[in-house]
Tab-separated table of C-alpha atoms and ligand atoms in Angstrom:
chain	number	residue	atom	x	y	z
A	1	MET	CA	0.000	0.000	0.000
A	2	ALA	CA	1.554	3.308	-1.061
A	3	LYS	CA	1.649	5.289	2.147
A	4	SER	CA	3.613	8.102	0.545
A	5	GLU	CA	0.939	9.038	-2.010
A	6	ALA	CA	-0.593	12.497	-1.634
A	7	VAL	CA	-3.462	12.705	0.828
A	8	LYS	CA	-6.283	15.197	0.394
A	9	VAL	CA	-9.585	15.615	2.177
A	10	VAL	CA	-12.583	17.191	0.478
A	11	GLY	CA	-14.383	18.772	3.401
A	12	ALA	CA	-15.460	21.967	5.122
A	13	TRP	CA	-14.067	23.350	8.370
A	14	SER	CA	-17.532	23.492	9.935
A	15	SER	CA	-18.517	19.914	9.024
A	16	PRO	CA	-18.492	17.423	11.907
A	17	PHE	CA	-18.259	14.491	9.511
A	18	ALA	CA	-15.301	16.053	7.692
A	19	MET	CA	-13.529	16.525	11.004
A	20	ARG	CA	-13.318	12.748	11.511
A	21	PRO	CA	-10.705	12.007	8.831
A	22	LEU	CA	-8.717	15.107	9.817
A	23	ILE	CA	-8.433	13.926	13.426
A	24	ALA	CA	-7.503	10.415	12.262
A	25	LEU	CA	-4.783	11.784	9.946
A	26	LYS	CA	-3.420	13.972	12.728
A	27	ILE	CA	-3.321	10.996	15.120
A	28	LYS	CA	-1.248	9.150	12.504
A	29	SER	CA	0.922	12.226	11.778
A	30	VAL	CA	0.014	12.023	8.088
A	31	GLU	CA	0.335	15.260	6.117
A	32	TYR	CA	-2.753	16.200	4.163
A	33	GLU	CA	-4.252	18.977	2.125
A	34	CYS	CA	-7.799	20.219	2.735
A	35	LEU	CA	-9.954	20.918	-0.301
A	36	GLU	CA	-12.546	23.210	1.195
A	37	GLU	CA	-16.116	23.016	-0.121
A	38	GLU	CA	-18.399	26.036	0.108
A	39	ILE	CA	-21.467	25.516	2.283
A	40	GLY	CA	-24.606	25.256	0.179
A	41	CYS	CA	-22.711	24.927	-3.102
A	42	LYS	CA	-21.362	21.525	-4.170
A	43	SER	CA	-18.370	21.701	-6.475
A	44	GLU	CA	-18.169	19.654	-9.675
A	45	PHE	CA	-15.147	18.029	-8.081
A	46	LEU	CA	-17.196	16.821	-5.089
A	47	LEU	CA	-19.978	15.531	-7.338
A	48	LYS	CA	-17.405	13.540	-9.295
A	49	SER	CA	-15.550	12.343	-6.182
A	50	ASN	CA	-18.664	11.148	-4.342
A	51	PRO	CA	-21.245	10.567	-7.084
A	52	VAL	CA	-23.364	8.252	-4.914
A	53	HIS	CA	-24.003	10.407	-1.828
A	54	LYS	CA	-22.599	13.754	-3.068
A	55	LYS	CA	-21.473	14.524	0.478
A	56	ILE	CA	-18.309	15.508	2.283
A	57	PRO	CA	-15.914	14.177	3.422
A	58	VAL	CA	-14.064	12.368	0.664
A	59	LEU	CA	-10.533	11.131	1.224
A	60	ILE	CA	-8.252	11.196	-1.789
A	61	HIS	CA	-5.237	8.941	-1.402
A	62	GLY	CA	-3.177	9.015	-4.567
A	63	ASP	CA	-5.721	7.980	-7.197
A	64	LYS	CA	-8.067	6.290	-4.709
A	65	LEU	CA	-11.243	7.879	-3.400
A	66	VAL	CA	-12.821	6.832	-0.113
A	67	CYS	CA	-16.232	8.104	1.007
A	68	GLU	CA	-18.182	7.978	4.299
A	69	SER	CA	-16.388	9.427	7.302
A	70	LEU	CA	-16.273	6.321	9.514
A	71	ILE	CA	-15.122	4.153	6.606
A	72	ILE	CA	-12.415	6.737	5.919
A	73	VAL	CA	-11.267	6.585	9.553
A	74	GLU	CA	-11.015	2.775	9.315
A	75	TYR	CA	-9.122	3.077	6.027
A	76	ILE	CA	-6.632	5.520	7.577
A	77	ASP	CA	-6.115	3.177	10.528
A	78	GLU	CA	-5.436	0.243	8.205
A	79	VAL	CA	-3.150	2.034	5.745
A	80	TRP	CA	-1.062	3.834	8.381
A	81	SER	CA	-1.128	0.823	10.647
A	82	SER	CA	1.702	1.741	12.992
A	83	ALA	CA	0.748	2.995	16.448
A	84	PRO	CA	-1.254	4.677	17.716
A	85	SER	CA	-4.167	2.518	16.597
A	86	ILE	CA	-7.550	4.099	16.218
A	87	LEU	CA	-9.751	1.002	16.323
A	88	PRO	CA	-9.400	-1.250	19.361
A	89	SER	CA	-7.280	-4.361	18.710
A	90	ASP	CA	-9.541	-6.641	20.756
A	91	PRO	CA	-12.399	-7.961	18.526
A	92	TYR	CA	-15.088	-7.436	21.177
A	93	ASP	CA	-13.904	-3.908	22.010
A	94	ARG	CA	-13.799	-3.176	18.270
A	95	ALA	CA	-17.345	-4.479	17.761
A	96	THR	CA	-18.527	-2.404	20.740
A	97	ALA	CA	-16.863	0.775	19.449
A	98	LYS	CA	-18.443	0.237	16.007
A	99	PHE	CA	-21.853	-0.416	17.574
A	100	TRP	CA	-21.784	2.884	19.469
A	101	ALA	CA	-20.337	4.827	16.537
A	102	ALA	CA	-23.277	3.606	14.402
A	103	PHE	CA	-25.594	4.648	17.259
A	104	VAL	CA	-24.056	8.148	17.207
A	105	ASP	CA	-24.832	8.499	13.504
A	106	ASP	CA	-28.259	6.839	13.633
A	107	LYS	CA	-29.609	8.371	16.843
A	108	PHE	CA	-27.462	11.173	18.244
A	109	PHE	CA	-26.911	13.179	15.047
A	110	PRO	CA	-30.572	13.066	13.859
A	111	SER	CA	-31.860	14.077	17.308
A	112	MET	CA	-29.414	16.989	17.514
A	113	LYS	CA	-30.397	18.088	14.013
A	114	GLU	CA	-34.128	17.846	14.782
A	115	SER	CA	-33.747	19.833	18.000
A	116	ASN	CA	-32.028	22.594	16.004
A	117	ILE	CA	-33.871	22.742	12.728
A	118	GLY	CA	-36.986	20.583	13.175
A	119	VAL	CA	-40.091	22.126	11.624
A	120	GLY	CA	-42.181	23.596	14.429
A	121	GLU	CA	-41.709	23.698	18.178
A	122	GLU	CA	-43.162	20.206	18.709
A	123	ALA	CA	-40.617	18.588	16.396
A	124	LYS	CA	-37.783	20.542	18.038
A	125	LYS	CA	-38.938	19.457	21.512
A	126	ALA	CA	-39.168	15.803	20.399
A	127	GLY	CA	-35.619	16.090	19.012
A	128	LEU	CA	-34.358	17.590	22.254
A	129	ASP	CA	-36.033	14.891	24.393
A	130	GLN	CA	-34.506	12.198	22.230
A	131	MET	CA	-31.069	13.838	22.399
A	132	VAL	CA	-31.223	13.905	26.220
A	133	ASP	CA	-32.107	10.161	26.271
A	134	VAL	CA	-29.373	9.362	23.760
A	135	LEU	CA	-26.761	11.269	25.787
A	136	ALA	CA	-27.737	9.274	28.885
A	137	LEU	CA	-27.069	6.050	26.945
A	138	LEU	CA	-23.771	7.436	25.682
A	139	GLU	CA	-22.794	8.310	29.262
A	140	ASP	CA	-23.281	4.628	30.186
A	141	ALA	CA	-21.322	3.565	27.114
A	142	TYR	CA	-18.500	5.934	28.091
A	143	VAL	CA	-18.310	4.498	31.618
A	144	LYS	CA	-18.148	0.938	30.238
A	145	CYS	CA	-15.782	1.553	27.300
A	146	SER	CA	-13.327	3.907	29.014
A	147	LYS	CA	-12.880	1.675	32.100
A	148	GLY	CA	-11.886	4.701	34.193
A	149	LYS	CA	-9.517	6.132	31.567
A	150	PRO	CA	-10.005	9.532	29.884
A	151	PHE	CA	-11.274	8.379	26.473
A	152	PHE	CA	-13.755	5.850	25.100
A	153	GLY	CA	-10.610	4.296	23.604
A	154	GLY	CA	-8.800	4.203	26.993
A	155	ASN	CA	-5.711	6.371	27.364
A	156	GLN	CA	-5.684	7.255	23.651
A	157	ILE	CA	-8.300	8.869	21.468
A	158	GLY	CA	-9.936	6.110	19.419
A	159	TYR	CA	-12.658	5.402	16.891
A	160	LEU	CA	-15.646	6.142	19.118
A	161	ASP	CA	-14.020	9.284	20.522
A	162	ILE	CA	-13.695	10.578	16.965
A	163	ALA	CA	-17.217	9.449	16.006
A	164	LEU	CA	-18.885	11.363	18.849
A	165	GLY	CA	-16.330	14.076	19.538
A	166	CYS	CA	-16.686	15.631	16.095
A	167	PHE	CA	-20.165	16.806	17.154
A	168	LEU	CA	-19.023	18.684	20.263
A	169	GLY	CA	-18.775	22.039	18.465
A	170	TRP	CA	-22.347	21.750	17.208
A	171	LEU	CA	-23.501	20.494	20.604
A	172	ARG	CA	-22.215	23.783	22.052
A	173	VAL	CA	-24.236	25.624	19.407
A	174	SER	CA	-27.352	23.699	20.506
A	175	GLU	CA	-26.595	24.521	24.138
A	176	LYS	CA	-26.363	28.225	23.320
A	177	SER	CA	-29.516	28.329	21.252
A	178	LEU	CA	-31.525	26.232	23.728
A	179	GLN	CA	-29.938	28.072	26.674
A	180	MET	CA	-29.395	24.818	28.537
A	181	LYS	CA	-26.526	22.476	29.273
A	182	LEU	CA	-26.777	19.193	27.376
A	183	LEU	CA	-23.609	17.779	28.885
A	184	ASP	CA	-23.864	18.493	32.582
A	185	GLU	CA	-22.192	17.387	35.774
A	186	ALA	CA	-25.386	15.889	37.207
A	187	LYS	CA	-26.538	13.759	34.264
A	188	THR	CA	-23.419	13.125	32.190
A	189	PRO	CA	-20.387	13.668	34.449
A	190	GLY	CA	-18.207	11.250	32.490
A	191	LEU	CA	-18.974	12.927	29.174
A	192	VAL	CA	-18.283	16.386	30.640
A	193	ASN	CA	-14.705	15.366	31.509
A	194	TRP	CA	-14.316	13.375	28.307
A	195	ALA	CA	-15.379	16.389	26.179
A	196	GLU	CA	-12.799	18.575	27.893
A	197	SER	CA	-9.994	16.027	27.322
A	198	PHE	CA	-11.099	15.429	23.744
A	199	CYS	CA	-11.154	19.123	22.777
A	200	ALA	CA	-7.744	19.720	24.392
A	201	HIS	CA	-6.105	16.790	22.555
A	202	PRO	CA	-3.368	17.864	20.093
A	203	ALA	CA	-5.064	15.987	17.231
A	204	VAL	CA	-8.341	17.825	17.866
A	205	LYS	CA	-7.713	21.333	19.111
A	206	ASP	CA	-6.693	22.820	15.750
A	207	VAL	CA	-9.628	21.338	13.855
A	208	MET	CA	-12.419	21.907	16.404
A	209	PRO	CA	-14.220	25.100	15.339
A	210	GLN	CA	-15.085	27.840	17.828
A	211	THR	CA	-18.737	27.915	18.897
A	212	ASP	CA	-19.155	31.529	17.724
A	213	GLN	CA	-17.905	30.641	14.251
A	214	LEU	CA	-20.371	27.743	14.081
A	215	ILE	CA	-23.214	30.004	15.209
A	216	GLU	CA	-22.486	32.214	12.183
A	217	VAL	CA	-22.553	29.110	9.953
A	218	SER	CA	-25.848	27.983	11.470
A	219	LYS	CA	-27.366	31.434	10.728
A	220	PHE	CA	-26.112	31.165	7.154
A	221	ILE	CA	-27.584	27.645	6.779
A	222	ALA	CA	-30.910	28.874	8.208
A	223	LYS	CA	-30.943	31.677	5.595
A	224	LEU	CA	-30.223	29.191	2.789
A	225	ARG	CA	-33.079	26.965	4.016
A	226	ALA	CA	-35.490	29.873	4.263
A	227	ALA	CA	-34.543	30.993	0.729
A	228	SER	CA	-35.036	27.506	-0.720
A	229	ALA	CA	-38.402	27.105	1.091
A	230	ALA	CA	-39.684	30.491	-0.211
B	1	GSH	N1	-22.749	9.549	6.458
B	1	GSH	C1	-21.940	10.586	5.904
B	1	GSH	C2	-20.509	10.474	6.451
B	1	GSH	O1	-20.362	9.973	7.561
B	1	GSH	O2	-19.566	10.858	5.742
B	1	GSH	C3	-22.573	11.927	6.248
B	1	GSH	C4	-21.818	13.088	5.612
B	1	GSH	C5	-22.634	14.371	5.620
B	1	GSH	O3	-23.835	14.408	5.943
B	1	GSH	N2	-21.968	15.462	5.234
B	1	GSH	C6	-22.663	16.714	5.111
B	1	GSH	C7	-22.953	16.981	3.648
B	1	GSH	O4	-22.111	16.814	2.788
B	1	GSH	C8	-21.798	17.856	5.629
B	1	GSH	S1	-21.619	17.791	7.390
B	1	GSH	N3	-24.171	17.416	3.377
B	1	GSH	C9	-24.609	17.721	2.052
B	1	GSH	C10	-25.890	17.035	1.730
B	1	GSH	O5	-26.521	16.464	2.637
B	1	GSH	O6	-26.291	17.056	0.582
C-alpha cells in the first residue's frame, strides 16, 4: 500500500463528519491537504468524487477515493497501521466501538439536528427529548468503554471518541440556542470530563471550530433553508 501518495480531504471546516478524517490523519501524523467546499454549493469536483451520496468528506489517497467518514477513519487506521491505533485491537472492544459509533450516527446526530432545525416547536422538543435520552445512553457507554480512563478508547483517542467528539462544536451551538446544558455534571459527568480532554487533545484542538464561528454558519444555513423554502 503506497503510504507516501498524496493525501487530500474534500471537506469543510464546519462539518463534523469532515472533522473525523482530519483527526484520524493527525493521530497518525500524516500530512494532508484540505480541499474546502463552500457551504450550500457543491463543487463539480465533489460531485465527481462522491457521485453516490454527493457529500463531504471524501478522502483522496493518490488515485483512490474513499467516502463515508467512519469508513475513511477505518481506512486511515489500516493504511497507516503503525501505532497509535484508532480502532481497538480486541475484537469485542472493536465491535462495541463500532456499535456505538453507528448509534451516534443513527440516533445522536438526527436528534441533535431535529432539535435545532426541526419544523415547528413540537418537532424541536421531540428532538431535544430524544437527544437527552441518547446522551444518557452514551454516558453509560462511556463508563463501560473507558474503564476509568479519559477516552472511550482508553488512554488514547480512538474510533468512538472521533465518532462522537466531532459533534461537540455543534452540541455547544445547541446549548447556546436552547440556553441549557446538554452535557452536565449531574446527568453526564463522564462525558463532561471526556469532552474537555477530547477538545484539548493535540489531534483535535486545531480542527475543532469555535462555537461563535459555528453560530455564524448555522445562521447562514438557516438563511439558505429559508430561501429555498420560499
Ligand atoms: N454519512 C456521511 C458520512 O459519515 O460521511 C454523512 C456526511 C454528511 O452528511 N456530510 C454533510 C454533507 O455533505 C456535511 S456535514 N451534506 C450535504 C448534503 O446532505 O447534501
